[in-house]
Phi, psi and omega in degrees: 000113183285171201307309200276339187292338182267314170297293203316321190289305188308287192306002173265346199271321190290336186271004154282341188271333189273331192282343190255287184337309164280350186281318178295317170306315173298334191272306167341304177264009142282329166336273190293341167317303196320325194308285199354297198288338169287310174303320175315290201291343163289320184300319180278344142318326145317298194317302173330301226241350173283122168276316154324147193243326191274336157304325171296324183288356183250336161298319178323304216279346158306292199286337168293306187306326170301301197294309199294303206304329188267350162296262191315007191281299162345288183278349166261355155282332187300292184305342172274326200232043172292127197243125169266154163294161169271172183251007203043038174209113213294327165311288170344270170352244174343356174266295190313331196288322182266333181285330161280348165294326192284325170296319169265011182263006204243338174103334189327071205307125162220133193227163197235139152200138197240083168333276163270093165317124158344351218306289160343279198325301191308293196279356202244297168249324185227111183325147213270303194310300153336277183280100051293305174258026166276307156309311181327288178302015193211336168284329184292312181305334197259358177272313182300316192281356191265326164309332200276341174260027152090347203250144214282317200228058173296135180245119169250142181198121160253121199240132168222141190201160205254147195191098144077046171099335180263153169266115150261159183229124174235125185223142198227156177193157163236066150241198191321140126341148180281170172259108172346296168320306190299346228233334163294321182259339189303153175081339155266323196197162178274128193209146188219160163245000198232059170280318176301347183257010201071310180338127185236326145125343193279008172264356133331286202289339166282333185310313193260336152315279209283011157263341175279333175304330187244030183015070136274165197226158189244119178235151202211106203227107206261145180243118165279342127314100192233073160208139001272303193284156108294014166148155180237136166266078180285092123356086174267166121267062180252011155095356187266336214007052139265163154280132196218136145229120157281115196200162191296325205241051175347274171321315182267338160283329189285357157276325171287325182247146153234106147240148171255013191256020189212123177293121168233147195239000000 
């Protein structure tokens, strides 16, 4: 059996293993749906048939207790048994595999889909240790901005994909915008706007070592609509090192910034 018919096998083998893993998670929570919708439809038979207000306000307040539990029933499966696609690099996995935990533990939606696995990207332009904290550092920061807005239904979606030959990374979210300021200095000196959030400014500044070592370029592309994203952070390995911000607010980063290593569009 030659080299690639023996990788094409492992990797059918891992994607079975990861599809009988959600599938065995699924059946588990149609399992207890199944308890559940019978304590419902009796309780509302109560409910139906119930003369008492102050009985009725206590079956009502049983069956909201069934909707939380099973909610949280809900979110603590995703988190032990949420399956990602691989990166084919079992670390990689496993970084990613905890950051969604972190995330959904956070209330966070975060789903990963991986076009090309990287294999090229590794052996080629970047080091597997790079791109592991080239993610990391950049999922972490998109988790703090999406907790820093406030909002009920925070989104992360990490995308990896090969487009006319180049390897791109995308990692999109809808919390804050970056601050005119922050966008002025990053990648120069160390800067944060979230330090109360843990955020510390230092994964910038390896993000641009390690886009200038693999003259990879940084696109940074802000949404005045901002559903389902408000910006995305994009990782090109296009041979350019450049800095690129696309945006709604032109005008006003080009007042706010003076560099000369940055494109604004």
């Amino acid at each position: 059996m030659d080299e690639y018919t023996q990788k094409e096998m492992e990797d059918k083998d891992k994607r079975i293993e990861r599809l009988e893993a959600e599938v065995t998670a699924l059946a588990k929570q149609v399992h207890r749906d199944n308890h559940l919708m019978t304590s419902v439809d009796r309780s509302v038979q109560e409910l139906a048939a119930c003369d008492s207000a102050e009985q009725r306000e206590q079956i009502i307040g049983e069956i909201h207790t069934l909707y939380l539990e099973r909610n949280d029933s809900i979110v603590k499966e995703q988190q032990k048994n949420k399956i990602l696609p691989s990166t084919g690099f079992a670390l990689i996995d496993s970084s990613l595999s905890e950051l969604y935990v972190k995330a959904a533990a956070r209330g966070i939606s975060f789903d990963l889909t991986v076009s090309d696995e990287p294999y090229y990207l590794v052996n080629n332009v970047i080091s597997q240790t790079d791109l592991q904290t080239l993610l990391c550092d950049h999922i972490k920061d998109a988790i703090i901005a999406v907790e820093s807005a406030g909002i009920t239904d925070g989104r992360i979606l990490v995308t990896i994909e090969k487009k006319d030959s180049i390897f791109e990374i995308t990692i999109r979210d809808n919390g804050v915008d970056f601050e005119a300021d922050t966008l002025a200095r990053i990648g120069k000196e160390q800067v944060t706007t979230h330090a109360d959030d843990g955020g510390s400014g230092i994964g910038f500044m390896t993000t641009f070592e390690t886009l200038h070592k693999t003259k990879g370029s940084l696109i940074i592309t802000e949404y005045e609509q901002k559903t389902p994203f408000s910006k995305s952070v994009a990782f090109v390995f296009d041979g350019l090192n450049r800095f690129v911000i696309s945006t709604y607010r032109k005008e006003e980063l080009e007042k706010g910034i003076d560099r000369d290593d940055l494109l604004i569009l």
